Structures are given as C-alpha cells and as structure tokens.
mmCIF file of C-alpha atoms in Angstrom:
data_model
loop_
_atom_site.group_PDB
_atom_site.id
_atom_site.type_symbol
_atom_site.label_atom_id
_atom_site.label_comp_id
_atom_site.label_asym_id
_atom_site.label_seq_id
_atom_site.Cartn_x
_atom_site.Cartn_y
_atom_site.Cartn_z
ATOM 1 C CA UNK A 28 131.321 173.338 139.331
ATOM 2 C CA UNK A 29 134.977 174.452 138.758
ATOM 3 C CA UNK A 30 136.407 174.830 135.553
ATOM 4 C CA UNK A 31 138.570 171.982 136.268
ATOM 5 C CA UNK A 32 135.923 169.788 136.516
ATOM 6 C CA UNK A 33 134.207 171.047 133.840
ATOM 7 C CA UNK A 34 137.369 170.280 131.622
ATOM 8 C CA UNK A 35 137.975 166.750 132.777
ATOM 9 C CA UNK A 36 134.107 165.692 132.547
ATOM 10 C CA UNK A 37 133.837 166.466 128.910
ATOM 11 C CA UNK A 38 137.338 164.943 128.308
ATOM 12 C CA UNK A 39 135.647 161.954 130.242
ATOM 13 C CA UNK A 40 131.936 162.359 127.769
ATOM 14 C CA UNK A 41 134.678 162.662 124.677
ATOM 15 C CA UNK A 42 136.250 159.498 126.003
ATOM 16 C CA UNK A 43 133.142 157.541 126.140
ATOM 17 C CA UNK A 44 131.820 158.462 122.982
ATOM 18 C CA UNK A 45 135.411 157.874 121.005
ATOM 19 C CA UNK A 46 135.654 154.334 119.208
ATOM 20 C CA UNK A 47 137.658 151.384 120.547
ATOM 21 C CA UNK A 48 141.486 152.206 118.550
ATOM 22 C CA UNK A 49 141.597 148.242 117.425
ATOM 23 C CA UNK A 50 138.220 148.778 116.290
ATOM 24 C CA UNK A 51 139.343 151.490 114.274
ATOM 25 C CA UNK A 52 142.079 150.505 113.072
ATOM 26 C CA UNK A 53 140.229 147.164 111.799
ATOM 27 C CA UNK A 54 137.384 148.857 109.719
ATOM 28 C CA UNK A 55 139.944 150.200 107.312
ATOM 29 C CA UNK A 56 141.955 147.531 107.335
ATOM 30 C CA UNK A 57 140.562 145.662 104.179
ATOM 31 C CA UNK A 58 141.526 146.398 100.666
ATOM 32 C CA UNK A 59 137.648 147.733 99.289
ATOM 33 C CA UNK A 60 137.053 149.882 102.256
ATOM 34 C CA UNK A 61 140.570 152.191 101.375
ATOM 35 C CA UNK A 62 139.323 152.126 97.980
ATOM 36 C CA UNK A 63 136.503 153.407 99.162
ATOM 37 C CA UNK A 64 137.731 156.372 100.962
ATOM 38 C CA UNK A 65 140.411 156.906 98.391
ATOM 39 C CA UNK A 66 137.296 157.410 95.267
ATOM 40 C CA UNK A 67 135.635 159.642 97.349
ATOM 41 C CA UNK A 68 138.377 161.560 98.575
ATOM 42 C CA UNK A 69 139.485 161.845 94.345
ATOM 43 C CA UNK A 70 135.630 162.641 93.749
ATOM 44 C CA UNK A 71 135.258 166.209 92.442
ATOM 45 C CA UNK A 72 131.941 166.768 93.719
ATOM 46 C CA UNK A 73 130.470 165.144 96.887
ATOM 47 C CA UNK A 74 128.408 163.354 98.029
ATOM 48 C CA UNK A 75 128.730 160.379 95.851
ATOM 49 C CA UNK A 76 125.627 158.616 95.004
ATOM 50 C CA UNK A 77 125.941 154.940 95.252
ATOM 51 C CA UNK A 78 125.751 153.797 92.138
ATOM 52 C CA UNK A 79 128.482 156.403 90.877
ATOM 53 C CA UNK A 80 130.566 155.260 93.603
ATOM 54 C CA UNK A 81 130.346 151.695 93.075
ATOM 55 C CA UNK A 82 131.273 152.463 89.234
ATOM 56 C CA UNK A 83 134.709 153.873 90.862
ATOM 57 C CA UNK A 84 135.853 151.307 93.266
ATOM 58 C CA UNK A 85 136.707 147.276 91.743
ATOM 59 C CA UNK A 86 134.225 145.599 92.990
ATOM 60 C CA UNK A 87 131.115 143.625 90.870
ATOM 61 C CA UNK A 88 128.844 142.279 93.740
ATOM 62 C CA UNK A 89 126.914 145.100 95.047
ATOM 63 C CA UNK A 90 125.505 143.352 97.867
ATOM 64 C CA UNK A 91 129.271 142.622 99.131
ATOM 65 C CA UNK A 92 130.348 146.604 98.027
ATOM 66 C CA UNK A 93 127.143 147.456 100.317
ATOM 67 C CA UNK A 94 128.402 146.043 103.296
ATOM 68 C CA UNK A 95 132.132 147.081 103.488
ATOM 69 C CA UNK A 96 130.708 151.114 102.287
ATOM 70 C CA UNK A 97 128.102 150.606 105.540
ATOM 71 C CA UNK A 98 131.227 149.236 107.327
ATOM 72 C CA UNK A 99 132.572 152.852 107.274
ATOM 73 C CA UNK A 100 129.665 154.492 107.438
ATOM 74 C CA UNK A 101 129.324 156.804 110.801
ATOM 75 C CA UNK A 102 132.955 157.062 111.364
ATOM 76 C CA UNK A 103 134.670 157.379 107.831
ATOM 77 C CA UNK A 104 131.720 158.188 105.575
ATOM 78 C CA UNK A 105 128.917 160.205 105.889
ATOM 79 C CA UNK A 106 125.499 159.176 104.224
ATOM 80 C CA UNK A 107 123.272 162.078 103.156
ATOM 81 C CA UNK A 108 120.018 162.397 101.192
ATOM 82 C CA UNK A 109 122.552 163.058 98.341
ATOM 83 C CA UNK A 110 125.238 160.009 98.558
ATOM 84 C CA UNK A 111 127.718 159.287 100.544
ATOM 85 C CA UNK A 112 130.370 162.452 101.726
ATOM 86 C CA UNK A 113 134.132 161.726 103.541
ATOM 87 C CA UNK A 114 134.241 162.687 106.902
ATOM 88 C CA UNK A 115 137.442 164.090 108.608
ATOM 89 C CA UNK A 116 138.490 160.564 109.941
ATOM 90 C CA UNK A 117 137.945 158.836 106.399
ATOM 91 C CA UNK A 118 140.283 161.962 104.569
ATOM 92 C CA UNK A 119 142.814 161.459 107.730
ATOM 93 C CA UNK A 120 143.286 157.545 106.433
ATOM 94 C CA UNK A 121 143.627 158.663 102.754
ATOM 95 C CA UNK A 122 146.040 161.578 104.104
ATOM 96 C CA UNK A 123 147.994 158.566 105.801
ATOM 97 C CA UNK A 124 148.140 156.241 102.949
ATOM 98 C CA UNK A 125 149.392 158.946 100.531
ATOM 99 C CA UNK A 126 152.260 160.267 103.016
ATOM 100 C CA UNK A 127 153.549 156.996 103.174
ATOM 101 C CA UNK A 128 154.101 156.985 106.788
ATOM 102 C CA UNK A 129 153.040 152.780 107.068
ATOM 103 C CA UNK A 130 153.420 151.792 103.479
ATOM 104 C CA UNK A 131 157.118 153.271 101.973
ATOM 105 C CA UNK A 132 160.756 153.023 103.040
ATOM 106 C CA UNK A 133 162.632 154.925 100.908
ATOM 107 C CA UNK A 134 166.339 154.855 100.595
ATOM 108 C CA UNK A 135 167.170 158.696 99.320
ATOM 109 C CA UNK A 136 171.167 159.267 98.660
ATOM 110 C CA UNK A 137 172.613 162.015 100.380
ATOM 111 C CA UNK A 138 172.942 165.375 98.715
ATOM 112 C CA UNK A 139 173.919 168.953 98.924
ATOM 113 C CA UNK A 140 171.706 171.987 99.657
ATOM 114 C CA UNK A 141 172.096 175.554 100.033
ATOM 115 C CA UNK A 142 174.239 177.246 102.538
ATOM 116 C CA UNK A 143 177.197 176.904 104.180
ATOM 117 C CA UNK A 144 177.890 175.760 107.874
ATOM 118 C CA UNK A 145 177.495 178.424 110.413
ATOM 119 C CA UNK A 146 180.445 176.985 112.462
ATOM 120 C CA UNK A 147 182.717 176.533 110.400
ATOM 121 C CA UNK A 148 181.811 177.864 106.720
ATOM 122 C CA UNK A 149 181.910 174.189 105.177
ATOM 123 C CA UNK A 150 179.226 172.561 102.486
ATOM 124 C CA UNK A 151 176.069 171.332 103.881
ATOM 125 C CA UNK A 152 174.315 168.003 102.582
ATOM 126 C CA UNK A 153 170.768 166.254 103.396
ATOM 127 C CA UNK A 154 170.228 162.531 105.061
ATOM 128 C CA UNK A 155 167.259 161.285 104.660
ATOM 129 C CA UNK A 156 166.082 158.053 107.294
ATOM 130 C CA UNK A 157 163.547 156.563 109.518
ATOM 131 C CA UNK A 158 161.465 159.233 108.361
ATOM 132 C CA UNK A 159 163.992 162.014 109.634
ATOM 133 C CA UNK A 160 165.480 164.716 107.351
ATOM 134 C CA UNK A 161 168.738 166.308 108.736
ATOM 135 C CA UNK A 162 171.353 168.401 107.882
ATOM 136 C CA UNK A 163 174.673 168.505 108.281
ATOM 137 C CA UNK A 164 178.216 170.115 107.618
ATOM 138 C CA UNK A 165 179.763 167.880 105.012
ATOM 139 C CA UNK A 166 183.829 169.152 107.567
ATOM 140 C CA UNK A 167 182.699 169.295 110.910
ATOM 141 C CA UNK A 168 179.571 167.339 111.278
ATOM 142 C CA UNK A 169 177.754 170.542 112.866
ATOM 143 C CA UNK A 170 173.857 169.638 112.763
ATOM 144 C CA UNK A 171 171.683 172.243 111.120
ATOM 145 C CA UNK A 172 168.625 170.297 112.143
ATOM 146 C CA UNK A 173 166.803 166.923 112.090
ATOM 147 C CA UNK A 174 162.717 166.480 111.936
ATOM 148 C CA UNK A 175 160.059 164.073 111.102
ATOM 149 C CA UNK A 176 159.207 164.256 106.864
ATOM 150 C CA UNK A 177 156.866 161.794 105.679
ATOM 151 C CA UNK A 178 157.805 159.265 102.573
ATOM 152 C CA UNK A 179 155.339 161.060 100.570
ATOM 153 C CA UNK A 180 156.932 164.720 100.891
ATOM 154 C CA UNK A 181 160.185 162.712 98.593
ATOM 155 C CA UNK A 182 157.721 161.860 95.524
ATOM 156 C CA UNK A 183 157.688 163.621 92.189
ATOM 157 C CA UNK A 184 160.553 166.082 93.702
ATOM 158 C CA UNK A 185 164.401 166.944 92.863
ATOM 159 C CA UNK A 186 166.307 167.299 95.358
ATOM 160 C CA UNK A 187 165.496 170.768 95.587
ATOM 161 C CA UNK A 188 162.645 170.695 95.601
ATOM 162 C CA UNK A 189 162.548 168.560 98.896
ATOM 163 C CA UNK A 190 164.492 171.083 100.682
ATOM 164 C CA UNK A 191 162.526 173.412 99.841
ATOM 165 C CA UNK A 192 159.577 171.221 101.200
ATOM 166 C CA UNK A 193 160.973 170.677 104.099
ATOM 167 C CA UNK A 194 162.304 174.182 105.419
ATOM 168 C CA UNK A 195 158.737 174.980 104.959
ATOM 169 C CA UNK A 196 156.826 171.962 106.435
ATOM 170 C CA UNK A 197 159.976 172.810 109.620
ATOM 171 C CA UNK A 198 158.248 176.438 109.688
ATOM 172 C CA UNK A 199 154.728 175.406 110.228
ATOM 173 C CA UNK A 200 155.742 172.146 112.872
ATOM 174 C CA UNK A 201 157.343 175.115 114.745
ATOM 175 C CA UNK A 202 154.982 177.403 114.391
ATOM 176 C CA UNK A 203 152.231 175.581 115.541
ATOM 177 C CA UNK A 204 154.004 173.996 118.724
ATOM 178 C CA UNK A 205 155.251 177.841 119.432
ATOM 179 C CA UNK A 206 151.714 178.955 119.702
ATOM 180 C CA UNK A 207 150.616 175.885 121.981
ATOM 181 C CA UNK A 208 149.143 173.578 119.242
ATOM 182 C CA UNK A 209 150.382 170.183 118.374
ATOM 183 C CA UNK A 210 150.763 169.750 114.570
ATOM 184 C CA UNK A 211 150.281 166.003 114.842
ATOM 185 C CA UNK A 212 146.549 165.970 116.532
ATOM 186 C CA UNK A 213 145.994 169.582 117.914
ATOM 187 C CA UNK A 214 146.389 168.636 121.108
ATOM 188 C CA UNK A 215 148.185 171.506 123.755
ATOM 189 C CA UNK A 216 151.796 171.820 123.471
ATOM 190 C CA UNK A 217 153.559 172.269 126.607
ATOM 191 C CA UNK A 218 156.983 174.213 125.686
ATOM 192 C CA UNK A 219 160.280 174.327 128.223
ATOM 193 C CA UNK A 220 163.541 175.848 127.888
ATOM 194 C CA UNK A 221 166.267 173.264 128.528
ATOM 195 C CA UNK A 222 169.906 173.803 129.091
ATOM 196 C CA UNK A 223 172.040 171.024 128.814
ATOM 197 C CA UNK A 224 172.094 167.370 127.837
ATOM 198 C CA UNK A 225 172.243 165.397 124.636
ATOM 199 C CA UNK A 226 170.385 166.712 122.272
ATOM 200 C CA UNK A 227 170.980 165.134 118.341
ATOM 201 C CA UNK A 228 170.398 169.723 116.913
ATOM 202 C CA UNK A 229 173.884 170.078 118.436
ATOM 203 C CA UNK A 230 173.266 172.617 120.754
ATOM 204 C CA UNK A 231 172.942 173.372 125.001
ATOM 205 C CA UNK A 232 170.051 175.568 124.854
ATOM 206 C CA UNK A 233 166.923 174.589 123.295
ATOM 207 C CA UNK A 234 163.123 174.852 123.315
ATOM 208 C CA UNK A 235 161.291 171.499 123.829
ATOM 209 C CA UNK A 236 158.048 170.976 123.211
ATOM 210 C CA UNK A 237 155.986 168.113 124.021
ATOM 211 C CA UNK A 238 152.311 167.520 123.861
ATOM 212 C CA UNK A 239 150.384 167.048 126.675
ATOM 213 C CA UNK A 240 147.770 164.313 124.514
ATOM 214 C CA UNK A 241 149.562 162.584 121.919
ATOM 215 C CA UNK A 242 153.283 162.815 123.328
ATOM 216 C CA UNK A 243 154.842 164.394 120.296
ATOM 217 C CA UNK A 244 157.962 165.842 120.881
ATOM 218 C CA UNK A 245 159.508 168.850 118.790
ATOM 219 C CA UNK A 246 163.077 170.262 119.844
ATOM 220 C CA UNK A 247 164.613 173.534 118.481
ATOM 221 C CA UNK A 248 167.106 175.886 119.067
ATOM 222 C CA UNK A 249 164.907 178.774 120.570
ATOM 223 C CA UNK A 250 166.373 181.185 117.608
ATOM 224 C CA UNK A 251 163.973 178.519 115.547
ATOM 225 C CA UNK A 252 160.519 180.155 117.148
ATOM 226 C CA UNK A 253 161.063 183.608 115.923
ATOM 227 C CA UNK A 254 161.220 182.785 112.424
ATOM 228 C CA UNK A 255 157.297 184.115 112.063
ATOM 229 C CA UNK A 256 157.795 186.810 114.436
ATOM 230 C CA UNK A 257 156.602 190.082 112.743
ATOM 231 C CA UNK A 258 159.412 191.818 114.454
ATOM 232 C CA UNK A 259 161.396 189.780 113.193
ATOM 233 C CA UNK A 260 160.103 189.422 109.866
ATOM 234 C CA UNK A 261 159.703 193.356 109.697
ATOM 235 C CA UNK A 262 164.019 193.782 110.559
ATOM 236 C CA UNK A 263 164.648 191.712 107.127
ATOM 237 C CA UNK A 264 162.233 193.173 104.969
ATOM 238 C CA UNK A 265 164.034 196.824 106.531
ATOM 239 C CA UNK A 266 166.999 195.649 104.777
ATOM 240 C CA UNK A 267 165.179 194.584 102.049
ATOM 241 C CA UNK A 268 165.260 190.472 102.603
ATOM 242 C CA UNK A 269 162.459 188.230 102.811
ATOM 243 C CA UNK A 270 162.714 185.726 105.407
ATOM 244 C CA UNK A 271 160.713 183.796 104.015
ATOM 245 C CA UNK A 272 162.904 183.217 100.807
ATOM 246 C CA UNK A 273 166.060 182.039 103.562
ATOM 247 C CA UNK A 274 165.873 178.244 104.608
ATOM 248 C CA UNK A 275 165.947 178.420 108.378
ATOM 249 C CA UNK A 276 169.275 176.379 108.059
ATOM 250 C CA UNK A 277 170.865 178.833 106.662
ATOM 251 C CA UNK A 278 170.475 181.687 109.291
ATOM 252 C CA UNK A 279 172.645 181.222 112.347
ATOM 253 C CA UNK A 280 170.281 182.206 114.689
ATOM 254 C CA UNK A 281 168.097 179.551 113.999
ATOM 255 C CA UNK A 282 170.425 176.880 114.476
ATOM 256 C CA UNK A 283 173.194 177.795 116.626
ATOM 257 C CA UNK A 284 172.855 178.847 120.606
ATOM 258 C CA UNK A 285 175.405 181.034 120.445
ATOM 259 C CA UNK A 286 173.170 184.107 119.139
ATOM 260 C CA UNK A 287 170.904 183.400 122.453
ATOM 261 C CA UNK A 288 172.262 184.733 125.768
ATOM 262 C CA UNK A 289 170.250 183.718 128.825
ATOM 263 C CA UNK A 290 169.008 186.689 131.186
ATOM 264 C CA UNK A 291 167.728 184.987 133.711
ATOM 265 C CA UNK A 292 166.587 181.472 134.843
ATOM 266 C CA UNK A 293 163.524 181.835 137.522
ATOM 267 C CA UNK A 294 162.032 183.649 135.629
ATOM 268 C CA UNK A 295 163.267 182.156 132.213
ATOM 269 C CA UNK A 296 164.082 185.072 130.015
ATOM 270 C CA UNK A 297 166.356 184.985 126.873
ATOM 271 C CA UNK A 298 167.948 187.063 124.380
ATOM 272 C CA UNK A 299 168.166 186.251 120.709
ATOM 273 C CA UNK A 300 170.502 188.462 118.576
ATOM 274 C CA UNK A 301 170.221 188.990 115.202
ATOM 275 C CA UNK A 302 172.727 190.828 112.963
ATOM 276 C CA UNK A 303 172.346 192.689 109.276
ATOM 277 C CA UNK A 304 174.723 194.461 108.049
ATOM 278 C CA UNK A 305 175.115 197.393 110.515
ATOM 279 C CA UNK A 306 172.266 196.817 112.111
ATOM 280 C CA UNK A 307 171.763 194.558 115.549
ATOM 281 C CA UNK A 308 168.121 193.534 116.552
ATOM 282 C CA UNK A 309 167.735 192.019 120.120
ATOM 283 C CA UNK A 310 164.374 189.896 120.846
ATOM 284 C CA UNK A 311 163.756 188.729 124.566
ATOM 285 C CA UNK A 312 161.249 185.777 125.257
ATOM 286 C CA UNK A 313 159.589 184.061 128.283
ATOM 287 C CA UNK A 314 159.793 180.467 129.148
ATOM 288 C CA UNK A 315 156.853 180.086 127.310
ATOM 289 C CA UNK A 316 158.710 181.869 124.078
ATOM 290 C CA UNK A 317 156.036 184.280 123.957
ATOM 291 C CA UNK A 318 158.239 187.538 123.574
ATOM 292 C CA UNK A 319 158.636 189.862 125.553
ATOM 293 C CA UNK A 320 160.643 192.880 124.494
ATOM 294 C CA UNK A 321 162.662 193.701 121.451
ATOM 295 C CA UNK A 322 165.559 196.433 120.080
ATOM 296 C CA UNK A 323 166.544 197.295 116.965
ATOM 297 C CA UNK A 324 170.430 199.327 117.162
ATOM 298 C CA UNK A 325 172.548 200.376 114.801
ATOM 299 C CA UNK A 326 176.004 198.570 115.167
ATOM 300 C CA UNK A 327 178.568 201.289 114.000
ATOM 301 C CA UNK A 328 177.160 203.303 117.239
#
C-alpha cells in the first residue's frame, strides 16, 4: 500500500473516530460543566476525587453534579481509579474561556511603543481591534505589522507590557508556521513567497503561510522568518546585541522589503541583508524559507 494511502486511511480512521463539532460544542455549553473544567484545571494536584470536586464547583444536588461531570467524561475529563483528571480537550476550553477569544471585546486606546518608523524615522503607536494588534507610524502611516492577540493577552498589563507580549507571542506564530507547523491546531503549514498585491504589512514581497487543515493564514515580510535563525542570532550577539531584547518592529529587516532582493523566481531564492555597524550579513532562502546560504562582510572593504 503506498504511503499515500496509508496517509489518507488513517486521516479517514481519525475522521471516524472524531466527535460530531455541534456535539462538541454542546457538552460544554452549560454553565456547571465550564465550572467543571475550570476547578480542575485550578486543582493543584490531579485527579480530583469526586467529592473534593463537587466541594469546588456551585452546585448542592449531587445526583444533578453527577450527570453534567459524566457529561464530559471521555472527551473533556478523564476518570481514573484516583478521581477525575482534565484531558487536553477539557484544558483547550478553559484555555479558550480565559483568552477571551468568545467572551471579551475590549476597546484599548491607542498608544505609543518603542521605535521609530523605518521609512521615515517618525513615532510609532499600537491599535488594538477585532482581535488584531498593529503598528503603525504615527507621520506616514507605514505598517510595522498586524496579527491575531487574544482579549486575554490585554489583562493585568501596561501598555508595555502588552508590547512586549506581543513581539513575543509574533516570534513564536512565526516560528512555528516557518518550520511547517500551524500554531492554531498543529496542522502542516504550507508557506509561498508572493510578490505583489494588497497586502494590509505594507509591503510587495512577503511570505504567506496557510495551513493545509484549519485554514489559518499568517503573512510576513520574509525578513520576519529569520528572526530565530542562529546565523542570524549569532551576527548580533558578534556585536554584542541580543536579538532577542529588539521587538521585531523595530528592525528594518523584519518589516520592510526593501532589505530582501530577489535572486531568482523558478527556483524562488532570496536575499535578506542585514547591516551593523560596519558589518553586512547576507542570508539566502528557498521558497520554502529554509535557508540556504549565508555571508558575513565587512562594509568598509
């Protein structure tokens, strides 16, 4: 049997064993049953015995606490010989609930954050809406990047703080989809090059990548996949910078398609160029951005 076949039978056996969506969706609908998977996802140790669970969740009947805990039993819950233990699924609801994705709206003002435009040197200040976080130049309007950020990433932090927050939560989403992986449900990423078109980061070159399961959809400038490259990583720390330390939207690379020069189409290959001090470091990548050579010259010959 062909690998092929292999792949789409268990996809098929996977299918066939998954649970209806609606069904789902409707066991956890119901006030008790998220308590439920919210006590045991607070509970220190697990599994929860039934009685100490019961004690934890507002509910007096036992018979009627009984049946909505059995409710998620299998698919949320997990019932040992000890108690009762969350399963991925049930700590994937809480997860939900607590980012706020279906349950907040909130109206952030806009404000400033670090760095200065890499077009044309002006201020920079965060939006926040519909769940996107961008940046932009407070002169010229020059993007510097707009992703996904749940509700819950805004609670309990200055503004600050929330930059912070999301440079690095923009770091791993990139990451991930760079190495093939979808962030949202670990599906496969498949990852383009595309020149031209609208596209909201501002620029004519940019990465796409889409997942071949779910449908999620990342964009970047393709200076944005190098940011965990070691040689790239290993260039800063030579001049004694950590990358790590430098919001992406502050380093024009990362933002702007000017710094990447195009080689070649069929194949795709493309040239990112990074500059410090006197020092120039070229990176070339693939279509799949898997790279592919790299130089490191000095500048002042």
């Amino acid at each position: 049997m062909s690998r092929a076949r292999d792949e789409a039978g268990e996809e098929a056996d996977a299918d066939a064993a998954a649970v209806d969506p609606a069904e789902a969706f409707g066991v956890v609908a119901n006030e008790t049953r998220l308590d439920i998977l919210e006590a045991l996802w607070r509970a220190d140790d697990r599994p929860v015995s039934f009685s100490a669970l019961h004690d934890d969740v507002d509910m007096r009947d036992s018979a009627q606490f009984n049946y909505h805990l059995q409710q998620l039993t299998d698919q949320f819950v997990a019932k040992t010989d000890d108690g009762y233990d969350l399963r991925h699924a049930g700590a994937q609801v809480v997860r939900a609930v607590r980012a706020g994705t279906f349950t907040r709206q909130p109206d952030v003002d806009p404000f400033e954050v670090e760095g200065a435009c890499t077009r044309c040197g002006g201020g920079l200040e965060a939006r926040y809406a519909d769940e996107q976080f961008r940046i932009d130049c407070v002169d010229c309007g020059k993007s510097h990047g707009e992703y996904e950020f749940p509700p819950g990433g805004l609670v309990d932090r200055t503004d600050a703080e929330i930059a912070t927050a999301f440079d690095e939560r923009v770091r791993h989403l990139h990451c991930l989809a760079a190495d093939g992986v979808c962030p949202s449900c670990a599906g496969r990423i498949h990852t383009e090059i595309v020149r031209g078109g609208d596209c909201c980061l501002d620029v004519s070159l940019r990465a796409e990548h889409v997942c071949e399961r779910c449908r999620n959809e990342l964009c970047s400038p393709v200076g944005l996949v190098l940011l965990d490259e070691s040689v790239v990583t290993a260039f800063y720390d030579d001049h004694g910078i950590d990358l790590s330390s430098r919001p992406y939207w502050t380093l024009p690379w990362c933002v702007d398609d000017e710094y990447t020069t195009v080689d070649s189409v069929d194949p795709w290959r493309v040239t990112v160029e990074i500059t410090l001090a006197d020092d120039r470091l070229t990176v070339t990548l693939d279509g799949n951005l898997d790279v592919v050579d790299s130089d490191c010259v000095s500048c002042d010959g």
